[in-house]
PDB file of C-alpha atoms in Angstrom:
ATOM      1  CA  MET B 235      61.820  75.182 125.732  1.00  0.00           C
ATOM      2  CA  ARG B 236      64.758  73.575 127.542  1.00  0.00           C
ATOM      3  CA  ASP B 237      67.756  75.425 129.772  1.00  0.00           C
ATOM      4  CA  TYR B 238      71.337  75.943 128.522  1.00  0.00           C
ATOM      5  CA  LYS B 239      72.103  72.638 130.728  1.00  0.00           C
ATOM      6  CA  TRP B 240      70.691  70.457 128.046  1.00  0.00           C
ATOM      7  CA  LEU B 241      72.317  72.213 125.339  1.00  0.00           C
ATOM      8  CA  HIS B 242      75.745  71.892 127.129  1.00  0.00           C
ATOM      9  CA  ALA B 243      75.122  68.351 128.121  1.00  0.00           C
ATOM     10  CA  PHE B 244      74.024  67.495 124.566  1.00  0.00           C
ATOM     11  CA  CYS B 245      77.279  68.885 122.900  1.00  0.00           C
ATOM     12  CA  LEU B 246      79.833  67.351 125.650  1.00  0.00           C
ATOM     13  CA  ASN B 247      77.911  64.106 124.662  1.00  0.00           C
ATOM     14  CA  ARG B 248      78.491  64.827 120.808  1.00  0.00           C
ATOM     15  CA  PHE B 249      82.060  66.032 121.079  1.00  0.00           C
ATOM     16  CA  GLY B 250      83.047  63.339 123.667  1.00  0.00           C
ATOM     17  CA  SER B 251      84.812  66.096 125.689  1.00  0.00           C
ATOM     18  CA  ALA B 252      84.704  69.643 126.761  1.00  0.00           C
ATOM     19  CA  ARG B 253      87.844  70.420 125.101  1.00  0.00           C
ATOM     20  CA  ALA B 254      86.944  68.809 121.567  1.00  0.00           C
ATOM     21  CA  LEU B 255      83.725  70.963 121.968  1.00  0.00           C
ATOM     22  CA  GLU B 256      85.562  74.352 122.944  1.00  0.00           C
ATOM     23  CA  ALA B 257      87.775  73.745 119.932  1.00  0.00           C
ATOM     24  CA  ARG B 258      84.697  74.227 117.735  1.00  0.00           C
ATOM     25  CA  LEU B 259      83.383  77.321 118.989  1.00  0.00           C
ATOM     26  CA  PRO B 260      83.921  80.901 117.681  1.00  0.00           C
ATOM     27  CA  GLN B 261      85.303  83.895 119.710  1.00  0.00           C
ATOM     28  CA  PRO B 262      83.901  87.260 119.106  1.00  0.00           C
ATOM     29  CA  ARG B 263      85.959  90.340 118.884  1.00  0.00           C
ATOM     30  CA  SER B 264      85.693  92.738 121.958  1.00  0.00           C
ATOM     31  CA  ASP B 265      84.256  95.921 121.659  1.00  0.00           C
ATOM     32  CA  ALA B 266      87.852  98.231 121.478  1.00  0.00           C
ATOM     33  CA  GLU B 267      88.489  95.447 118.503  1.00  0.00           C
ATOM     34  CA  LEU B 268      85.338  96.304 116.691  1.00  0.00           C
ATOM     35  CA  ARG B 269      86.014  99.915 117.039  1.00  0.00           C
ATOM     36  CA  ALA B 270      89.779  99.884 115.935  1.00  0.00           C
ATOM     37  CA  LEU B 271      88.394  98.359 112.686  1.00  0.00           C
ATOM     38  CA  SER B 272      88.700 100.887 109.995  1.00  0.00           C
ATOM     39  CA  ASP B 273      85.630 102.027 108.125  1.00  0.00           C
ATOM     40  CA  ASP B 274      87.547 100.893 104.789  1.00  0.00           C
ATOM     41  CA  ARG B 275      87.706  97.339 106.132  1.00  0.00           C
ATOM     42  CA  TYR B 276      84.166  97.273 107.137  1.00  0.00           C
ATOM     43  CA  LEU B 277      83.069  98.315 103.487  1.00  0.00           C
ATOM     44  CA  SER B 278      85.338  95.351 102.436  1.00  0.00           C
ATOM     45  CA  LEU B 279      83.489  93.230 104.567  1.00  0.00           C
ATOM     46  CA  ILE B 280      80.039  94.266 103.721  1.00  0.00           C
ATOM     47  CA  SER B 281      80.902  93.707 100.179  1.00  0.00           C
ATOM     48  CA  LEU B 282      82.603  90.468 100.599  1.00  0.00           C
ATOM     49  CA  ARG B 283      79.764  89.074 102.144  1.00  0.00           C
ATOM     50  CA  ILE B 284      77.247  90.747  99.537  1.00  0.00           C
ATOM     51  CA  PHE B 285      79.343  89.071  96.696  1.00  0.00           C
ATOM     52  CA  ARG B 286      79.616  85.603  98.451  1.00  0.00           C
ATOM     53  CA  ALA B 287      75.750  85.333  98.569  1.00  0.00           C
ATOM     54  CA  GLY B 288      75.089  82.616  96.417  1.00  0.00           C
ATOM     55  CA  LEU B 289      78.494  81.538  94.798  1.00  0.00           C
ATOM     56  CA  LYS B 290      81.539  79.611  96.384  1.00  0.00           C
ATOM     57  CA  HIS B 291      83.093  81.414  99.003  1.00  0.00           C
ATOM     58  CA  SER B 292      86.345  80.170  97.812  1.00  0.00           C
ATOM     59  CA  LEU B 293      85.659  81.387  94.578  1.00  0.00           C
ATOM     60  CA  VAL B 294      84.590  84.949  95.595  1.00  0.00           C
ATOM     61  CA  ASP B 295      87.566  85.171  98.061  1.00  0.00           C
ATOM     62  CA  ALA B 296      90.098  84.192  95.488  1.00  0.00           C
ATOM     63  CA  LYS B 297      89.373  87.247  93.202  1.00  0.00           C
ATOM     64  CA  TRP B 298      88.967  89.535  96.225  1.00  0.00           C
ATOM     65  CA  PRO B 299      92.793  91.233  95.834  1.00  0.00           C
ATOM     66  CA  ALA B 300      91.418  92.670  92.388  1.00  0.00           C
ATOM     67  CA  PHE B 301      88.386  93.874  94.175  1.00  0.00           C
ATOM     68  CA  GLU B 302      90.499  95.471  96.550  1.00  0.00           C
ATOM     69  CA  GLN B 303      92.427  97.233  93.820  1.00  0.00           C
ATOM     70  CA  ALA B 304      89.500  98.087  91.598  1.00  0.00           C
ATOM     71  CA  PHE B 305      87.409  99.752  94.333  1.00  0.00           C
ATOM     72  CA  PHE B 306      90.479 101.830  95.885  1.00  0.00           C
ATOM     73  CA  GLY B 307      90.994  99.681  98.971  1.00  0.00           C
ATOM     74  CA  PHE B 308      87.282 100.323  99.856  1.00  0.00           C
ATOM     75  CA  ASP B 309      87.909 103.765 100.908  1.00  0.00           C
ATOM     76  CA  PRO B 310      84.337 104.749 101.353  1.00  0.00           C
ATOM     77  CA  GLU B 311      85.377 108.461 100.626  1.00  0.00           C
ATOM     78  CA  LYS B 312      86.681 107.330  97.171  1.00  0.00           C
ATOM     79  CA  VAL B 313      84.307 104.524  96.822  1.00  0.00           C
ATOM     80  CA  VAL B 314      81.384 106.658  96.945  1.00  0.00           C
ATOM     81  CA  LEU B 315      82.355 108.807  94.032  1.00  0.00           C
ATOM     82  CA  MET B 316      82.574 105.937  91.746  1.00  0.00           C
ATOM     83  CA  GLY B 317      79.325 107.102  89.160  1.00  0.00           C
ATOM     84  CA  ALA B 318      77.355 104.629  86.700  1.00  0.00           C
ATOM     85  CA  GLU B 319      79.861 104.785  83.851  1.00  0.00           C
ATOM     86  CA  ARG B 320      82.609 103.633  86.241  1.00  0.00           C
ATOM     87  CA  LEU B 321      80.660 100.708  87.388  1.00  0.00           C
ATOM     88  CA  GLU B 322      79.727  99.917  83.838  1.00  0.00           C
ATOM     89  CA  ASN B 323      83.362  99.762  83.017  1.00  0.00           C
ATOM     90  CA  LEU B 324      84.227  97.436  85.962  1.00  0.00           C
ATOM     91  CA  MET B 325      81.678  94.871  84.081  1.00  0.00           C
ATOM     92  CA  GLN B 326      84.385  94.472  81.651  1.00  0.00           C
ATOM     93  CA  ASP B 327      86.855  93.476  84.115  1.00  0.00           C
ATOM     94  CA  THR B 328      87.250  89.718  83.781  1.00  0.00           C
ATOM     95  CA  ARG B 329      89.355  89.679  87.611  1.00  0.00           C
ATOM     96  CA  LEU B 330      86.003  90.706  89.010  1.00  0.00           C
ATOM     97  CA  ILE B 331      82.717  88.890  89.528  1.00  0.00           C
ATOM     98  CA  ARG B 332      80.254  90.960  86.790  1.00  0.00           C
ATOM     99  CA  HIS B 333      77.249  91.171  88.910  1.00  0.00           C
ATOM    100  CA  LEU B 334      75.868  94.614  88.214  1.00  0.00           C
ATOM    101  CA  GLY B 335      73.670  94.745  91.114  1.00  0.00           C
ATOM    102  CA  LYS B 336      76.150  93.934  93.626  1.00  0.00           C
ATOM    103  CA  LEU B 337      78.836  96.323  92.081  1.00  0.00           C
ATOM    104  CA  LYS B 338      76.157  98.985  92.254  1.00  0.00           C
ATOM    105  CA  SER B 339      76.333  98.002  96.167  1.00  0.00           C
ATOM    106  CA  VAL B 340      79.627  99.081  96.660  1.00  0.00           C
ATOM    107  CA  PRO B 341      79.181 102.768  96.671  1.00  0.00           C
ATOM    108  CA  ARG B 342      75.932 102.692  98.176  1.00  0.00           C
ATOM    109  CA  ASN B 343      76.948 101.077 100.950  1.00  0.00           C
ATOM    110  CA  ALA B 344      79.959 103.683 101.243  1.00  0.00           C
ATOM    111  CA  GLN B 345      77.641 106.223 101.200  1.00  0.00           C
ATOM    112  CA  PHE B 346      75.861 104.117 104.445  1.00  0.00           C
ATOM    113  CA  ILE B 347      79.122 104.297 106.365  1.00  0.00           C
ATOM    114  CA  LEU B 348      79.871 107.963 105.807  1.00  0.00           C
ATOM    115  CA  ASP B 349      76.412 108.495 107.213  1.00  0.00           C
ATOM    116  CA  VAL B 350      77.197 106.375 110.009  1.00  0.00           C
ATOM    117  CA  ARG B 351      80.533 107.922 110.297  1.00  0.00           C
ATOM    118  CA  HIS B 352      79.039 111.253 110.282  1.00  0.00           C
ATOM    119  CA  GLU B 353      76.801 110.655 113.309  1.00  0.00           C
ATOM    120  CA  LYS B 354      78.777 108.123 115.316  1.00  0.00           C
ATOM    121  CA  GLY B 355      82.345 108.735 114.439  1.00  0.00           C
ATOM    122  CA  SER B 356      82.910 105.651 112.713  1.00  0.00           C
ATOM    123  CA  PHE B 357      81.076 102.404 111.628  1.00  0.00           C
ATOM    124  CA  GLY B 358      82.922 100.352 113.964  1.00  0.00           C
ATOM    125  CA  THR B 359      81.464 102.680 116.920  1.00  0.00           C
ATOM    126  CA  LEU B 360      77.974 101.407 115.655  1.00  0.00           C
ATOM    127  CA  ILE B 361      78.755  98.067 115.632  1.00  0.00           C
ATOM    128  CA  ALA B 362      80.838  97.793 119.111  1.00  0.00           C
ATOM    129  CA  ASP B 363      78.138 100.118 120.978  1.00  0.00           C
ATOM    130  CA  TRP B 364      75.023  98.077 119.813  1.00  0.00           C
ATOM    131  CA  PRO B 365      73.946  95.602 122.844  1.00  0.00           C
ATOM    132  CA  VAL B 366      74.021  91.788 121.977  1.00  0.00           C
ATOM    133  CA  THR B 367      70.737  91.471 123.775  1.00  0.00           C
ATOM    134  CA  ASP B 368      68.789  93.251 120.996  1.00  0.00           C
ATOM    135  CA  ILE B 369      71.333  91.780 118.021  1.00  0.00           C
ATOM    136  CA  VAL B 370      68.188  91.301 115.794  1.00  0.00           C
ATOM    137  CA  GLY B 371      67.674  94.917 116.017  1.00  0.00           C
ATOM    138  CA  LEU B 372      71.219  95.640 114.486  1.00  0.00           C
ATOM    139  CA  TRP B 373      70.007  93.255 111.747  1.00  0.00           C
ATOM    140  CA  LYS B 374      66.919  95.123 110.871  1.00  0.00           C
ATOM    141  CA  TYR B 375      68.824  98.401 111.080  1.00  0.00           C
ATOM    142  CA  LEU B 376      71.714  97.090 108.422  1.00  0.00           C
ATOM    143  CA  ALA B 377      69.200  95.776 106.354  1.00  0.00           C
ATOM    144  CA  LYS B 378      67.269  99.127 106.289  1.00  0.00           C
ATOM    145  CA  HIS B 379      69.963 101.449 105.775  1.00  0.00           C
ATOM    146  CA  GLY B 380      72.260  99.386 103.978  1.00  0.00           C
ATOM    147  CA  ASN B 381      71.972  97.843 100.397  1.00  0.00           C
ATOM    148  CA  GLN B 382      71.681  94.283  99.854  1.00  0.00           C
ATOM    149  CA  LEU B 383      71.831  93.386 103.413  1.00  0.00           C
ATOM    150  CA  GLY B 384      68.544  91.669 104.104  1.00  0.00           C
ATOM    151  CA  GLY B 385      68.007  88.058 104.781  1.00  0.00           C
ATOM    152  CA  LEU B 386      70.810  86.120 106.384  1.00  0.00           C
ATOM    153  CA  SER B 387      73.524  88.860 104.866  1.00  0.00           C
ATOM    154  CA  ALA B 388      73.615  90.992 107.983  1.00  0.00           C
ATOM    155  CA  PRO B 389      74.029  88.589 110.704  1.00  0.00           C
ATOM    156  CA  ARG B 390      76.501  86.492 108.609  1.00  0.00           C
ATOM    157  CA  PHE B 391      78.522  89.802 107.818  1.00  0.00           C
ATOM    158  CA  LEU B 392      78.331  90.319 111.755  1.00  0.00           C
ATOM    159  CA  ARG B 393      79.899  87.081 111.905  1.00  0.00           C
ATOM    160  CA  MET B 394      82.547  87.699 110.022  1.00  0.00           C
ATOM    161  CA  VAL B 395      83.489  91.177 111.364  1.00  0.00           C
ATOM    162  CA  GLY B 396      83.245  89.252 114.767  1.00  0.00           C
ATOM    163  CA  LYS B 397      80.582  91.279 116.607  1.00  0.00           C
ATOM    164  CA  ASP B 398      78.555  88.452 118.583  1.00  0.00           C
ATOM    165  CA  THR B 399      75.608  87.397 117.019  1.00  0.00           C
ATOM    166  CA  PHE B 400      73.623  84.026 116.520  1.00  0.00           C
ATOM    167  CA  VAL B 401      72.837  83.077 112.841  1.00  0.00           C
ATOM    168  CA  PRO B 402      69.411  81.497 112.052  1.00  0.00           C
ATOM    169  CA  THR B 403      71.008  79.044 109.657  1.00  0.00           C
ATOM    170  CA  ASP B 404      68.813  75.977 108.433  1.00  0.00           C
ATOM    171  CA  ASP B 405      70.351  74.197 111.245  1.00  0.00           C
ATOM    172  CA  VAL B 406      69.746  76.498 113.960  1.00  0.00           C
ATOM    173  CA  VAL B 407      66.339  77.127 112.845  1.00  0.00           C
ATOM    174  CA  ALA B 408      65.559  73.590 112.978  1.00  0.00           C
ATOM    175  CA  ALA B 409      67.027  73.185 116.473  1.00  0.00           C
ATOM    176  CA  LEU B 410      64.549  76.059 117.549  1.00  0.00           C
ATOM    177  CA  LYS B 411      61.690  74.393 116.154  1.00  0.00           C
ATOM    178  CA  ALA B 412      62.371  71.201 117.766  1.00  0.00           C
ATOM    179  CA  GLN B 413      62.408  73.270 120.955  1.00  0.00           C
ATOM    180  CA  GLY B 414      59.221  74.648 120.506  1.00  0.00           C
ATOM    181  CA  VAL B 415      60.375  78.170 120.122  1.00  0.00           C
ATOM    182  CA  ILE B 416      59.605  79.126 116.626  1.00  0.00           C
ATOM    183  CA  ASP B 417      57.526  76.930 113.980  1.00  0.00           C
ATOM    184  CA  LYS B 418      59.230  78.636 110.645  1.00  0.00           C
ATOM    185  CA  ALA B 419      62.200  80.390 109.760  1.00  0.00           C
ATOM    186  CA  PRO B 420      61.978  83.861 111.958  1.00  0.00           C
ATOM    187  CA  THR B 421      61.270  86.732 109.834  1.00  0.00           C
ATOM    188  CA  SER B 422      58.633  88.471 111.823  1.00  0.00           C
ATOM    189  CA  LEU B 423      58.888  90.656 114.597  1.00  0.00           C
ATOM    190  CA  LYS B 424      57.380  88.492 116.830  1.00  0.00           C
ATOM    191  CA  ASP B 425      59.767  85.153 116.029  1.00  0.00           C
ATOM    192  CA  LEU B 426      62.743  87.287 115.998  1.00  0.00           C
ATOM    193  CA  ALA B 427      62.055  88.310 119.287  1.00  0.00           C
ATOM    194  CA  ALA B 428      61.289  85.096 120.586  1.00  0.00           C
ATOM    195  CA  VAL B 429      65.031  83.741 119.367  1.00  0.00           C
ATOM    196  CA  GLN B 430      66.357  86.529 120.713  1.00  0.00           C
ATOM    197  CA  ALA B 431      64.566  86.008 124.208  1.00  0.00           C
ATOM    198  CA  VAL B 432      66.010  82.199 123.930  1.00  0.00           C
ATOM    199  CA  PHE B 433      69.364  83.324 123.504  1.00  0.00           C
ATOM    200  CA  ASN B 434      69.596  85.837 126.037  1.00  0.00           C
ATOM    201  CA  GLN B 435      68.261  83.343 128.642  1.00  0.00           C
ATOM    202  CA  TRP B 436      70.762  80.978 127.520  1.00  0.00           C
ATOM    203  CA  GLN B 437      73.641  83.772 127.469  1.00  0.00           C
ATOM    204  CA  ALA B 438      72.679  84.738 131.278  1.00  0.00           C
ATOM    205  CA  GLU B 439      72.627  81.011 132.409  1.00  0.00           C
ATOM    206  CA  SER B 440      75.943  80.302 130.530  1.00  0.00           C
ATOM    207  CA  GLY B 441      78.170  83.396 130.122  1.00  0.00           C
ATOM    208  CA  ARG B 442      78.860  82.114 126.372  1.00  0.00           C
ATOM    209  CA  PRO B 443      78.649  84.740 123.758  1.00  0.00           C
ATOM    210  CA  LEU B 444      75.614  84.334 121.237  1.00  0.00           C
ATOM    211  CA  CYS B 445      77.934  83.087 118.662  1.00  0.00           C
ATOM    212  CA  GLN B 446      79.044  80.037 120.565  1.00  0.00           C
ATOM    213  CA  LEU B 447      75.551  79.373 121.672  1.00  0.00           C
ATOM    214  CA  SER B 448      74.407  79.299 117.846  1.00  0.00           C
ATOM    215  CA  VAL B 449      76.986  77.079 116.895  1.00  0.00           C
ATOM    216  CA  MET B 450      75.986  74.699 119.618  1.00  0.00           C
ATOM    217  CA  LEU B 451      72.410  74.745 118.979  1.00  0.00           C
ATOM    218  CA  ALA B 452      73.369  73.821 115.338  1.00  0.00           C
ATOM    219  CA  HIS B 453      75.161  70.679 116.450  1.00  0.00           C
ATOM    220  CA  THR B 454      71.919  69.492 118.262  1.00  0.00           C
ATOM    221  CA  VAL B 455      70.551  68.681 114.581  1.00  0.00           C
ATOM    222  CA  ASN B 456      71.244  65.333 113.501  1.00  0.00           C
ATOM    223  CA  HIS B 457      72.399  64.550 109.765  1.00  0.00           C
TER     224      HIS B 457
END
C-alpha cells in the first residue's frame, strides 16, 4: 500500500493544479454544526437517503417538499405516531414515491432518533461525537439500530449530513483493490477494519478529512 504522497501526486497530475484539485473536494461540517442540526432534519435526510436508493436523485428531490408536508416536517415526535392506516393512505398520494417498505421506514427511524435523543440529548450529539477514526463503527450502529440503513446507505447518509466519512463506492473499492488493501467490496469486519486503517494512516499523514481522501482515491481509477 502506497502512502499519501502518491495519492496527492496522482491527483495533482490528473487535475493539473492544486487549485483545481481543491475545487473538487468536499468539506465536512464541524462538530458544532452537526450538533446544531435538529432531529427533524436528521430524520428528513435519513428518509431522503432511503428513498433515493435505486432511484434517480433528481426525481426524489423534486418530490421532497410533498414528503415534508406528508410527514409533518419530519418531526420525530409526530411521525412516530403514524400508524399502518395512515401509511396505507399515503400509498394513494400521487405526490409521493409510493413504496410501502420505504414509507414504513420513516416512523421506525423516528423511533430510532427518539431513542438516541433520550440517551444522548439529540441525534446530532451522537453523530458529532462519534470518532471518525472508527467511522465504520458508526455505519454499523446506524445499520443495526436504524431501518433500511445497511449497505452504502449509512455512509451516504453521513456524507449528506456533512459527517466526515469515506464512502466505499465502486471506484473507491477498485482503487483499494489496486493498492492491495482488499480483494473485494468490504463487508466483513476484517476488510472494514483494513480500509479504516488505511484511511486513518492517510489522514494522519495529510491532515485531510476522510471525505477528501475518499474522493481523491476514487479519481485514481481510470475510466
